[in-house]
PDB file of C-alpha atoms in Angstrom:
ATOM      1  CA  UNK A 849      -2.853  -1.622 -19.258  1.00  0.00           C
ATOM      2  CA  UNK A 850      -3.442  -0.342 -22.382  1.00  0.00           C
ATOM      3  CA  UNK A 851      -1.585  -3.429 -24.284  1.00  0.00           C
ATOM      4  CA  UNK A 852      -3.429  -5.844 -21.287  1.00  0.00           C
ATOM      5  CA  UNK A 853      -6.256  -7.958 -23.043  1.00  0.00           C
ATOM      6  CA  UNK A 854      -9.985  -6.691 -22.668  1.00  0.00           C
ATOM      7  CA  UNK A 855     -10.032 -10.426 -20.366  1.00  0.00           C
ATOM      8  CA  UNK A 856     -10.675 -10.966 -16.740  1.00  0.00           C
ATOM      9  CA  UNK A 857      -9.332 -14.717 -15.740  1.00  0.00           C
ATOM     10  CA  UNK A 858     -10.878 -17.006 -13.155  1.00  0.00           C
ATOM     11  CA  UNK A 859      -9.401 -20.102 -11.771  1.00  0.00           C
ATOM     12  CA  UNK A 860     -11.756 -22.593 -11.024  1.00  0.00           C
ATOM     13  CA  UNK A 861     -11.145 -26.471  -9.965  1.00  0.00           C
ATOM     14  CA  UNK A 862     -15.167 -26.972  -9.441  1.00  0.00           C
ATOM     15  CA  UNK A 863     -15.792 -26.319  -6.084  1.00  0.00           C
ATOM     16  CA  UNK A 864     -18.313 -24.159  -4.667  1.00  0.00           C
ATOM     17  CA  UNK A 865     -15.348 -21.403  -3.607  1.00  0.00           C
ATOM     18  CA  UNK A 866     -14.702 -21.341  -7.464  1.00  0.00           C
ATOM     19  CA  UNK A 867     -17.888 -21.154  -8.621  1.00  0.00           C
ATOM     20  CA  UNK A 868     -19.147 -18.331  -6.445  1.00  0.00           C
ATOM     21  CA  UNK A 869     -15.810 -17.061  -7.908  1.00  0.00           C
ATOM     22  CA  UNK A 870     -17.091 -17.472 -11.490  1.00  0.00           C
ATOM     23  CA  UNK A 871     -20.338 -15.531 -10.827  1.00  0.00           C
ATOM     24  CA  UNK A 872     -18.717 -12.966  -9.173  1.00  0.00           C
ATOM     25  CA  UNK A 873     -15.971 -12.847 -12.442  1.00  0.00           C
ATOM     26  CA  UNK A 874     -18.585 -12.979 -14.996  1.00  0.00           C
ATOM     27  CA  UNK A 875     -20.606 -10.238 -13.241  1.00  0.00           C
ATOM     28  CA  UNK A 876     -17.441  -7.626 -13.152  1.00  0.00           C
ATOM     29  CA  UNK A 877     -16.676  -9.060 -16.833  1.00  0.00           C
ATOM     30  CA  UNK A 878     -20.204  -8.187 -17.609  1.00  0.00           C
ATOM     31  CA  UNK A 879     -20.637  -4.712 -16.231  1.00  0.00           C
ATOM     32  CA  UNK A 880     -17.429  -3.829 -17.624  1.00  0.00           C
ATOM     33  CA  UNK A 881     -17.985  -4.978 -21.077  1.00  0.00           C
ATOM     34  CA  UNK A 882     -14.699  -7.588 -20.892  1.00  0.00           C
ATOM     35  CA  UNK A 883     -14.192 -10.818 -21.538  1.00  0.00           C
ATOM     36  CA  UNK A 884     -14.316 -13.845 -19.387  1.00  0.00           C
ATOM     37  CA  UNK A 885     -11.212 -17.196 -19.429  1.00  0.00           C
ATOM     38  CA  UNK A 886     -12.091 -19.813 -17.148  1.00  0.00           C
ATOM     39  CA  UNK A 887      -9.005 -22.014 -16.440  1.00  0.00           C
ATOM     40  CA  UNK A 888      -8.443 -24.856 -15.029  1.00  0.00           C
ATOM     41  CA  UNK A 889      -4.821 -26.554 -14.375  1.00  0.00           C
ATOM     42  CA  UNK A 890      -5.007 -30.246 -15.283  1.00  0.00           C
ATOM     43  CA  UNK A 891      -2.035 -31.688 -12.936  1.00  0.00           C
ATOM     44  CA  UNK A 892      -1.036 -34.604 -15.454  1.00  0.00           C
ATOM     45  CA  UNK A 893       2.299 -33.355 -15.306  1.00  0.00           C
ATOM     46  CA  UNK A 894       2.895 -35.172 -11.767  1.00  0.00           C
ATOM     47  CA  UNK A 895       2.148 -38.364 -13.095  1.00  0.00           C
ATOM     48  CA  UNK A 896       4.983 -38.264 -15.105  1.00  0.00           C
ATOM     49  CA  UNK A 897       7.120 -40.681 -12.867  1.00  0.00           C
ATOM     50  CA  UNK A 898       4.483 -43.136 -13.153  1.00  0.00           C
ATOM     51  CA  UNK A 899       4.708 -43.252 -16.750  1.00  0.00           C
ATOM     52  CA  UNK A 900       4.640 -46.600 -18.061  1.00  0.00           C
ATOM     53  CA  UNK A 901       2.826 -48.569 -15.090  1.00  0.00           C
ATOM     54  CA  UNK A 902      -0.814 -50.100 -14.780  1.00  0.00           C
ATOM     55  CA  UNK A 903      -3.403 -47.554 -14.968  1.00  0.00           C
ATOM     56  CA  UNK A 904      -1.781 -44.177 -15.088  1.00  0.00           C
ATOM     57  CA  UNK A 905      -3.646 -43.902 -18.884  1.00  0.00           C
ATOM     58  CA  UNK A 906      -6.651 -44.322 -17.627  1.00  0.00           C
ATOM     59  CA  UNK A 907      -6.388 -42.320 -14.707  1.00  0.00           C
ATOM     60  CA  UNK A 908      -5.164 -39.070 -16.919  1.00  0.00           C
ATOM     61  CA  UNK A 909      -7.921 -39.948 -19.168  1.00  0.00           C
ATOM     62  CA  UNK A 910     -10.263 -39.245 -15.951  1.00  0.00           C
ATOM     63  CA  UNK A 911      -8.572 -36.299 -15.151  1.00  0.00           C
ATOM     64  CA  UNK A 912      -8.668 -35.097 -18.484  1.00  0.00           C
ATOM     65  CA  UNK A 913     -12.432 -35.787 -18.216  1.00  0.00           C
ATOM     66  CA  UNK A 914     -13.007 -34.198 -14.532  1.00  0.00           C
ATOM     67  CA  UNK A 915     -11.471 -30.965 -16.213  1.00  0.00           C
ATOM     68  CA  UNK A 916     -13.971 -30.528 -19.235  1.00  0.00           C
ATOM     69  CA  UNK A 917     -16.401 -30.996 -17.257  1.00  0.00           C
ATOM     70  CA  UNK A 918     -15.343 -28.371 -14.386  1.00  0.00           C
ATOM     71  CA  UNK A 919     -14.996 -25.754 -17.189  1.00  0.00           C
ATOM     72  CA  UNK A 920     -18.255 -27.108 -18.816  1.00  0.00           C
ATOM     73  CA  UNK A 921     -20.083 -26.032 -15.428  1.00  0.00           C
ATOM     74  CA  UNK A 922     -18.155 -23.284 -15.261  1.00  0.00           C
ATOM     75  CA  UNK A 923     -18.745 -21.970 -18.452  1.00  0.00           C
ATOM     76  CA  UNK A 924     -22.660 -22.433 -17.685  1.00  0.00           C
ATOM     77  CA  UNK A 925     -22.259 -20.643 -15.077  1.00  0.00           C
ATOM     78  CA  UNK A 926     -20.539 -17.236 -16.879  1.00  0.00           C
ATOM     79  CA  UNK A 927     -23.317 -17.507 -19.285  1.00  0.00           C
ATOM     80  CA  UNK A 928     -26.248 -18.069 -16.733  1.00  0.00           C
ATOM     81  CA  UNK A 929     -25.184 -14.286 -15.338  1.00  0.00           C
ATOM     82  CA  UNK A 930     -25.119 -12.826 -19.164  1.00  0.00           C
ATOM     83  CA  UNK A 931     -25.697 -15.204 -22.083  1.00  0.00           C
ATOM     84  CA  UNK A 932     -24.114 -12.358 -23.958  1.00  0.00           C
ATOM     85  CA  UNK A 933     -20.322 -12.557 -22.663  1.00  0.00           C
ATOM     86  CA  UNK A 934     -17.988 -13.248 -24.053  1.00  0.00           C
ATOM     87  CA  UNK A 935     -16.403 -16.588 -23.002  1.00  0.00           C
ATOM     88  CA  UNK A 936     -13.455 -18.953 -23.615  1.00  0.00           C
ATOM     89  CA  UNK A 937     -11.995 -22.032 -21.500  1.00  0.00           C
ATOM     90  CA  UNK A 938      -8.979 -23.244 -21.214  1.00  0.00           C
ATOM     91  CA  UNK A 939      -7.607 -26.477 -19.374  1.00  0.00           C
ATOM     92  CA  UNK A 940      -4.117 -26.383 -19.980  1.00  0.00           C
ATOM     93  CA  UNK A 941      -1.458 -29.406 -18.742  1.00  0.00           C
ATOM     94  CA  UNK A 942      -0.146 -27.037 -15.411  1.00  0.00           C
ATOM     95  CA  UNK A 943      -0.377 -26.354 -12.006  1.00  0.00           C
ATOM     96  CA  UNK A 944      -2.879 -23.665 -11.105  1.00  0.00           C
ATOM     97  CA  UNK A 945      -0.492 -21.466  -9.768  1.00  0.00           C
ATOM     98  CA  UNK A 946       2.069 -20.732 -11.900  1.00  0.00           C
ATOM     99  CA  UNK A 947      -0.489 -20.987 -14.872  1.00  0.00           C
ATOM    100  CA  UNK A 948      -2.457 -18.319 -13.008  1.00  0.00           C
ATOM    101  CA  UNK A 949       0.621 -16.190 -13.003  1.00  0.00           C
ATOM    102  CA  UNK A 950       1.393 -16.353 -16.492  1.00  0.00           C
ATOM    103  CA  UNK A 951      -2.009 -15.368 -17.752  1.00  0.00           C
ATOM    104  CA  UNK A 952      -1.940 -12.619 -15.476  1.00  0.00           C
ATOM    105  CA  UNK A 953       0.320 -11.340 -18.063  1.00  0.00           C
ATOM    106  CA  UNK A 954      -2.240 -10.023 -19.870  1.00  0.00           C
ATOM    107  CA  UNK A 955      -5.193  -9.884 -18.272  1.00  0.00           C
ATOM    108  CA  UNK A 956      -7.039  -7.030 -17.214  1.00  0.00           C
ATOM    109  CA  UNK A 957      -7.752  -8.915 -13.748  1.00  0.00           C
ATOM    110  CA  UNK A 958      -7.621 -12.518 -11.996  1.00  0.00           C
ATOM    111  CA  UNK A 959      -9.880 -13.998  -9.802  1.00  0.00           C
ATOM    112  CA  UNK A 960      -9.911 -17.064  -7.631  1.00  0.00           C
ATOM    113  CA  UNK A 961     -11.592 -18.245  -4.585  1.00  0.00           C
ATOM    114  CA  UNK A 962     -10.169 -17.983  -1.207  1.00  0.00           C
ATOM    115  CA  UNK A 963     -10.372 -22.077  -0.823  1.00  0.00           C
ATOM    116  CA  UNK A 964     -10.726 -24.801  -3.256  1.00  0.00           C
ATOM    117  CA  UNK A 965     -11.408 -28.922  -3.096  1.00  0.00           C
ATOM    118  CA  UNK A 966      -8.830 -30.898  -2.260  1.00  0.00           C
ATOM    119  CA  UNK A 967      -7.505 -34.146  -3.711  1.00  0.00           C
ATOM    120  CA  UNK A 968      -5.117 -34.232  -7.292  1.00  0.00           C
ATOM    121  CA  UNK A 969      -7.390 -33.172  -9.368  1.00  0.00           C
ATOM    122  CA  UNK A 970      -8.317 -30.274  -7.219  1.00  0.00           C
ATOM    123  CA  UNK A 971      -6.703 -26.785  -7.643  1.00  0.00           C
ATOM    124  CA  UNK A 972      -6.132 -25.778  -4.245  1.00  0.00           C
ATOM    125  CA  UNK A 973      -7.011 -22.207  -4.677  1.00  0.00           C
ATOM    126  CA  UNK A 974      -6.332 -21.635  -1.005  1.00  0.00           C
ATOM    127  CA  UNK A 975      -2.790 -22.011  -1.890  1.00  0.00           C
ATOM    128  CA  UNK A 976      -3.129 -20.367  -5.020  1.00  0.00           C
ATOM    129  CA  UNK A 977      -4.670 -17.295  -3.744  1.00  0.00           C
ATOM    130  CA  UNK A 978      -1.924 -16.994  -1.563  1.00  0.00           C
ATOM    131  CA  UNK A 979       0.711 -17.536  -4.091  1.00  0.00           C
ATOM    132  CA  UNK A 980      -0.958 -14.997  -6.909  1.00  0.00           C
ATOM    133  CA  UNK A 981      -0.869 -12.159  -4.312  1.00  0.00           C
ATOM    134  CA  UNK A 982       3.009 -12.097  -4.340  1.00  0.00           C
ATOM    135  CA  UNK A 983       3.474 -13.385  -8.002  1.00  0.00           C
ATOM    136  CA  UNK A 984       0.585 -11.813 -10.503  1.00  0.00           C
ATOM    137  CA  UNK A 985       1.335  -9.444 -12.212  1.00  0.00           C
ATOM    138  CA  UNK A 986      -1.643  -8.209 -12.703  1.00  0.00           C
ATOM    139  CA  UNK A 987      -4.481  -7.270  -9.770  1.00  0.00           C
ATOM    140  CA  UNK A 988      -5.838 -10.427  -7.966  1.00  0.00           C
ATOM    141  CA  UNK A 989      -9.292 -10.865  -6.561  1.00  0.00           C
ATOM    142  CA  UNK A 990      -9.966 -13.182  -3.985  1.00  0.00           C
ATOM    143  CA  UNK A 991     -13.261 -14.072  -3.671  1.00  0.00           C
ATOM    144  CA  UNK A 992     -14.369 -14.612  -0.178  1.00  0.00           C
ATOM    145  CA  UNK A 993     -17.417 -15.530   1.009  1.00  0.00           C
ATOM    146  CA  UNK A 994     -19.945 -13.701   3.184  1.00  0.00           C
ATOM    147  CA  UNK A 995     -20.081 -14.950   6.877  1.00  0.00           C
ATOM    148  CA  UNK A 996     -23.220 -17.011   7.059  1.00  0.00           C
ATOM    149  CA  UNK A 997     -25.508 -16.893   3.951  1.00  0.00           C
ATOM    150  CA  UNK A 998     -25.272 -13.619   3.329  1.00  0.00           C
ATOM    151  CA  UNK A 999     -24.310 -13.394  -0.916  1.00  0.00           C
ATOM    152  CA  UNK A1000     -20.901 -12.173  -2.118  1.00  0.00           C
ATOM    153  CA  UNK A1001     -22.804  -9.247  -4.619  1.00  0.00           C
ATOM    154  CA  UNK A1002     -23.862  -7.040  -1.844  1.00  0.00           C
ATOM    155  CA  UNK A1003     -24.443  -3.191  -1.234  1.00  0.00           C
ATOM    156  CA  UNK A1004     -21.731  -1.392   1.069  1.00  0.00           C
ATOM    157  CA  UNK A1005     -18.741   0.710   0.379  1.00  0.00           C
ATOM    158  CA  UNK A1006     -15.028   0.038  -1.524  1.00  0.00           C
ATOM    159  CA  UNK A1007     -12.516  -0.203   1.278  1.00  0.00           C
ATOM    160  CA  UNK A1008      -8.905   0.914   0.163  1.00  0.00           C
ATOM    161  CA  UNK A1009      -6.047   0.695   3.026  1.00  0.00           C
ATOM    162  CA  UNK A1010      -4.201   3.672   2.626  1.00  0.00           C
ATOM    163  CA  UNK A1011      -0.475   4.175   4.124  1.00  0.00           C
ATOM    164  CA  UNK A1012       1.703   6.353   1.174  1.00  0.00           C
ATOM    165  CA  UNK A1013       3.990   3.589  -0.225  1.00  0.00           C
ATOM    166  CA  UNK A1014       4.071   3.034  -4.009  1.00  0.00           C
ATOM    167  CA  UNK A1015       1.517   0.533  -3.679  1.00  0.00           C
ATOM    168  CA  UNK A1016      -0.399   1.848  -0.979  1.00  0.00           C
ATOM    169  CA  UNK A1017      -1.044   4.572  -4.426  1.00  0.00           C
ATOM    170  CA  UNK A1018      -1.958   1.842  -6.828  1.00  0.00           C
ATOM    171  CA  UNK A1019      -4.267   0.400  -4.377  1.00  0.00           C
ATOM    172  CA  UNK A1020      -6.237   3.701  -3.699  1.00  0.00           C
ATOM    173  CA  UNK A1021      -6.091   4.592  -7.665  1.00  0.00           C
ATOM    174  CA  UNK A1022      -7.830   0.920  -8.081  1.00  0.00           C
ATOM    175  CA  UNK A1023     -10.303   1.151  -5.055  1.00  0.00           C
ATOM    176  CA  UNK A1024     -11.250   4.981  -6.960  1.00  0.00           C
ATOM    177  CA  UNK A1025     -12.162   3.673  -9.915  1.00  0.00           C
ATOM    178  CA  UNK A1026     -13.798   0.317  -8.226  1.00  0.00           C
ATOM    179  CA  UNK A1027     -16.129   2.668  -5.747  1.00  0.00           C
ATOM    180  CA  UNK A1028     -16.706   4.898  -9.422  1.00  0.00           C
ATOM    181  CA  UNK A1029     -17.901   1.858 -11.039  1.00  0.00           C
ATOM    182  CA  UNK A1030     -19.602   0.402  -8.606  1.00  0.00           C
ATOM    183  CA  UNK A1031     -21.819   3.411  -7.451  1.00  0.00           C
ATOM    184  CA  UNK A1032     -20.138   2.921  -4.046  1.00  0.00           C
ATOM    185  CA  UNK A1033     -18.638   5.299  -1.197  1.00  0.00           C
ATOM    186  CA  UNK A1034     -14.524   4.584  -0.694  1.00  0.00           C
ATOM    187  CA  UNK A1035     -13.708   4.286   2.743  1.00  0.00           C
ATOM    188  CA  UNK A1036     -10.513   5.038   3.013  1.00  0.00           C
ATOM    189  CA  UNK A1037      -8.780   3.639   6.320  1.00  0.00           C
ATOM    190  CA  UNK A1038      -5.055   4.229   7.589  1.00  0.00           C
ATOM    191  CA  UNK A1039      -4.218   2.524  10.283  1.00  0.00           C
ATOM    192  CA  UNK A1040      -0.406   4.327  11.801  1.00  0.00           C
ATOM    193  CA  UNK A1041       0.470   1.703  14.394  1.00  0.00           C
ATOM    194  CA  UNK A1042       1.459  -1.580  14.806  1.00  0.00           C
ATOM    195  CA  UNK A1043       1.077  -2.177  18.271  1.00  0.00           C
ATOM    196  CA  UNK A1044      -2.709  -1.950  19.401  1.00  0.00           C
ATOM    197  CA  UNK A1045      -3.755  -0.618  22.926  1.00  0.00           C
ATOM    198  CA  UNK A1046      -3.821  -3.729  24.550  1.00  0.00           C
ATOM    199  CA  UNK A1047      -0.692  -4.560  23.817  1.00  0.00           C
ATOM    200  CA  UNK A1048       0.707  -1.840  26.781  1.00  0.00           C
ATOM    201  CA  UNK A1049      -2.192  -2.764  29.113  1.00  0.00           C
ATOM    202  CA  UNK A1050      -0.295  -3.643  32.617  1.00  0.00           C
ATOM    203  CA  UNK A1051       3.631  -2.085  31.460  1.00  0.00           C
ATOM    204  CA  UNK A1052       4.587   0.762  32.064  1.00  0.00           C
ATOM    205  CA  UNK A1053       6.582   1.840  28.609  1.00  0.00           C
ATOM    206  CA  UNK A1054       7.730   5.037  27.063  1.00  0.00           C
ATOM    207  CA  UNK A1055       4.734   6.153  25.086  1.00  0.00           C
ATOM    208  CA  UNK A1056       4.747   7.916  22.062  1.00  0.00           C
ATOM    209  CA  UNK A1057       3.182  11.683  21.714  1.00  0.00           C
ATOM    210  CA  UNK A1058       0.151  10.378  20.001  1.00  0.00           C
ATOM    211  CA  UNK A1059      -1.393  13.574  19.740  1.00  0.00           C
ATOM    212  CA  UNK A1060       1.462  14.901  17.543  1.00  0.00           C
ATOM    213  CA  UNK A1061       1.353  11.549  15.642  1.00  0.00           C
ATOM    214  CA  UNK A1062      -2.241  11.299  14.876  1.00  0.00           C
ATOM    215  CA  UNK A1063      -1.923  15.392  13.579  1.00  0.00           C
ATOM    216  CA  UNK A1064       1.110  13.746  11.140  1.00  0.00           C
ATOM    217  CA  UNK A1065      -1.015  11.059  10.054  1.00  0.00           C
ATOM    218  CA  UNK A1066      -3.964  13.268   9.625  1.00  0.00           C
ATOM    219  CA  UNK A1067      -1.942  15.208   7.210  1.00  0.00           C
ATOM    220  CA  UNK A1068      -0.440  11.997   5.578  1.00  0.00           C
ATOM    221  CA  UNK A1069      -3.999  10.978   4.956  1.00  0.00           C
ATOM    222  CA  UNK A1070      -5.193  14.257   3.141  1.00  0.00           C
ATOM    223  CA  UNK A1071      -2.474  14.109   1.176  1.00  0.00           C
ATOM    224  CA  UNK A1072      -2.999  11.253   0.359  1.00  0.00           C
ATOM    225  CA  UNK A1073      -6.773  11.949  -0.500  1.00  0.00           C
ATOM    226  CA  UNK A1074      -5.904  14.987  -2.339  1.00  0.00           C
ATOM    227  CA  UNK A1075      -7.031  15.054  -5.780  1.00  0.00           C
ATOM    228  CA  UNK A1076      -8.984  12.073  -6.164  1.00  0.00           C
ATOM    229  CA  UNK A1077     -12.207  13.865  -4.942  1.00  0.00           C
ATOM    230  CA  UNK A1078     -11.783  16.033  -8.350  1.00  0.00           C
ATOM    231  CA  UNK A1079     -10.765  13.096 -10.385  1.00  0.00           C
ATOM    232  CA  UNK A1080     -13.990  11.366  -9.340  1.00  0.00           C
ATOM    233  CA  UNK A1081     -16.438  13.675  -8.094  1.00  0.00           C
ATOM    234  CA  UNK A1082     -19.347  11.017  -7.892  1.00  0.00           C
ATOM    235  CA  UNK A1083     -17.337   9.124  -5.125  1.00  0.00           C
ATOM    236  CA  UNK A1084     -17.910   9.886  -1.795  1.00  0.00           C
ATOM    237  CA  UNK A1085     -14.935   9.722   0.565  1.00  0.00           C
ATOM    238  CA  UNK A1086     -15.212   8.068   3.714  1.00  0.00           C
ATOM    239  CA  UNK A1087     -12.074   8.769   5.995  1.00  0.00           C
ATOM    240  CA  UNK A1088     -10.716   6.289   8.938  1.00  0.00           C
ATOM    241  CA  UNK A1089      -8.061   6.965  10.662  1.00  0.00           C
ATOM    242  CA  UNK A1090      -6.983   4.318  13.504  1.00  0.00           C
ATOM    243  CA  UNK A1091      -3.943   4.051  16.233  1.00  0.00           C
ATOM    244  CA  UNK A1092      -4.675   0.281  15.793  1.00  0.00           C
ATOM    245  CA  UNK A1093      -2.921  -2.248  13.597  1.00  0.00           C
ATOM    246  CA  UNK A1094      -3.630  -2.147   9.949  1.00  0.00           C
ATOM    247  CA  UNK A1095      -4.667  -5.993   9.625  1.00  0.00           C
ATOM    248  CA  UNK A1096      -7.322  -5.241  12.415  1.00  0.00           C
ATOM    249  CA  UNK A1097      -8.661  -1.531  11.712  1.00  0.00           C
ATOM    250  CA  UNK A1098      -9.335  -3.672   8.122  1.00  0.00           C
ATOM    251  CA  UNK A1099     -10.836  -6.672   8.628  1.00  0.00           C
ATOM    252  CA  UNK A1100     -13.183  -4.510  10.922  1.00  0.00           C
ATOM    253  CA  UNK A1101     -14.077  -2.424   7.448  1.00  0.00           C
ATOM    254  CA  UNK A1102     -14.324  -5.688   5.214  1.00  0.00           C
ATOM    255  CA  UNK A1103     -17.263  -6.634   7.359  1.00  0.00           C
ATOM    256  CA  UNK A1104     -19.769  -4.126   5.806  1.00  0.00           C
ATOM    257  CA  UNK A1105     -17.490  -4.114   2.381  1.00  0.00           C
ATOM    258  CA  UNK A1106     -18.864  -5.027  -0.655  1.00  0.00           C
ATOM    259  CA  UNK A1107     -14.703  -5.280  -1.769  1.00  0.00           C
ATOM    260  CA  UNK A1108     -11.703  -4.470  -0.361  1.00  0.00           C
ATOM    261  CA  UNK A1109      -8.569  -3.268  -1.942  1.00  0.00           C
ATOM    262  CA  UNK A1110      -4.861  -3.643  -0.500  1.00  0.00           C
ATOM    263  CA  UNK A1111      -1.323  -2.937  -2.246  1.00  0.00           C
ATOM    264  CA  UNK A1112       0.835  -5.909  -1.907  1.00  0.00           C
ATOM    265  CA  UNK A1113       3.592  -4.417   0.114  1.00  0.00           C
ATOM    266  CA  UNK A1114       3.343  -1.643   2.477  1.00  0.00           C
ATOM    267  CA  UNK A1115       6.227   0.845   3.701  1.00  0.00           C
ATOM    268  CA  UNK A1116       7.191  -1.249   6.677  1.00  0.00           C
ATOM    269  CA  UNK A1117       8.263  -0.418  10.114  1.00  0.00           C
ATOM    270  CA  UNK A1118       6.707   0.578  13.515  1.00  0.00           C
ATOM    271  CA  UNK A1119       4.183   2.715  11.631  1.00  0.00           C
ATOM    272  CA  UNK A1120       3.740   1.377   8.146  1.00  0.00           C
ATOM    273  CA  UNK A1121       1.239  -0.725   7.248  1.00  0.00           C
ATOM    274  CA  UNK A1122       3.016  -3.767   6.465  1.00  0.00           C
ATOM    275  CA  UNK A1123       0.466  -4.486   3.287  1.00  0.00           C
ATOM    276  CA  UNK A1124       2.616  -7.587   2.458  1.00  0.00           C
ATOM    277  CA  UNK A1125       1.334  -9.186   5.614  1.00  0.00           C
ATOM    278  CA  UNK A1126      -1.749  -7.445   5.746  1.00  0.00           C
ATOM    279  CA  UNK A1127      -2.750  -8.482   2.361  1.00  0.00           C
ATOM    280  CA  UNK A1128      -2.340 -12.036   3.347  1.00  0.00           C
ATOM    281  CA  UNK A1129      -4.416 -11.906   6.434  1.00  0.00           C
ATOM    282  CA  UNK A1130      -6.938 -10.295   4.656  1.00  0.00           C
ATOM    283  CA  UNK A1131      -6.859 -13.082   1.647  1.00  0.00           C
ATOM    284  CA  UNK A1132      -7.276 -15.424   4.648  1.00  0.00           C
ATOM    285  CA  UNK A1133      -9.992 -13.901   6.607  1.00  0.00           C
ATOM    286  CA  UNK A1134     -11.971 -11.007   5.440  1.00  0.00           C
ATOM    287  CA  UNK A1135     -15.440 -10.942   5.192  1.00  0.00           C
ATOM    288  CA  UNK A1136     -15.354  -9.738   1.621  1.00  0.00           C
ATOM    289  CA  UNK A1137     -13.801 -10.135  -1.841  1.00  0.00           C
ATOM    290  CA  UNK A1138     -10.305  -8.929  -1.330  1.00  0.00           C
ATOM    291  CA  UNK A1139      -8.601  -6.989  -5.003  1.00  0.00           C
ATOM    292  CA  UNK A1140      -4.604  -7.225  -4.271  1.00  0.00           C
ATOM    293  CA  UNK A1141      -2.847  -4.313  -6.649  1.00  0.00           C
ATOM    294  CA  UNK A1142       0.620  -5.308  -7.942  1.00  0.00           C
ATOM    295  CA  UNK A1143       3.332  -2.650  -9.260  1.00  0.00           C
ATOM    296  CA  UNK A1144       2.603  -3.258 -12.934  1.00  0.00           C
ATOM    297  CA  UNK A1145       5.349  -5.167 -14.715  1.00  0.00           C
ATOM    298  CA  UNK A1146       5.627  -4.212 -18.425  1.00  0.00           C
ATOM    299  CA  UNK A1147       4.044  -6.665 -20.936  1.00  0.00           C
ATOM    300  CA  UNK A1148       6.036  -9.010 -22.423  1.00  0.00           C
ATOM    301  CA  UNK A1149       6.145  -9.268 -26.292  1.00  0.00           C
TER     302      UNK A1149
END
């Protein structure tokens, strides 16, 4: 990421979820000595078909004013986290998902809330988050609140999904970096089957030799973790090997984590982690923030 700006981009729509995302992004930017860019897309282009109709100009002005208010509130919130944080704001006329995807080309990370406000002026961050996971050019952090009133920032391990695919390798690298920066242990979760035990209940099926499969999967996990302890001697590694669906294993691990990291796509097939669908499940249901790491595209000049 040497060609990327030292900036974290966060989307806001004025909702409680996006406020949590702004706080999380500000904390991260402050701790990593990065700048923070707060972005709010104005959906004015959608009103183009009504150009010239009575009241349209008034509505456009209202949307602009509301956008300015939203970013002002977000800026104040971020500054309360760190008064010395370098903060920029932007309210372009663009839909949120393509706007943030474009900003991700040079950002270190894009941060959004898991859900957003509704209505014409809302950023609909739930949809935006799902879109960014698939189309962003940088890592995407989707900030999910804790169950009940527990804070998003809390002690706990960093959890990484491991399946041996190239995206999983990128996720593992990011997870170690996050664990080291946070002074947290790393829980490496490898689920080697997309069929859970209960799927066989009451039926007669040809069962794989699970003992042999487990030995193979233990070796795979060991191979993927080899070398990381030397690179990050400060990070405690905990291995979790599960015969379960990956999404089940990772969602369970996320309940006690401060962050879960996955690749954007897994190796697929019966033994694969299917991290495309698993990542989407985590974005929607995890009990902690989710960092989805995508293969990095070359930065356009």
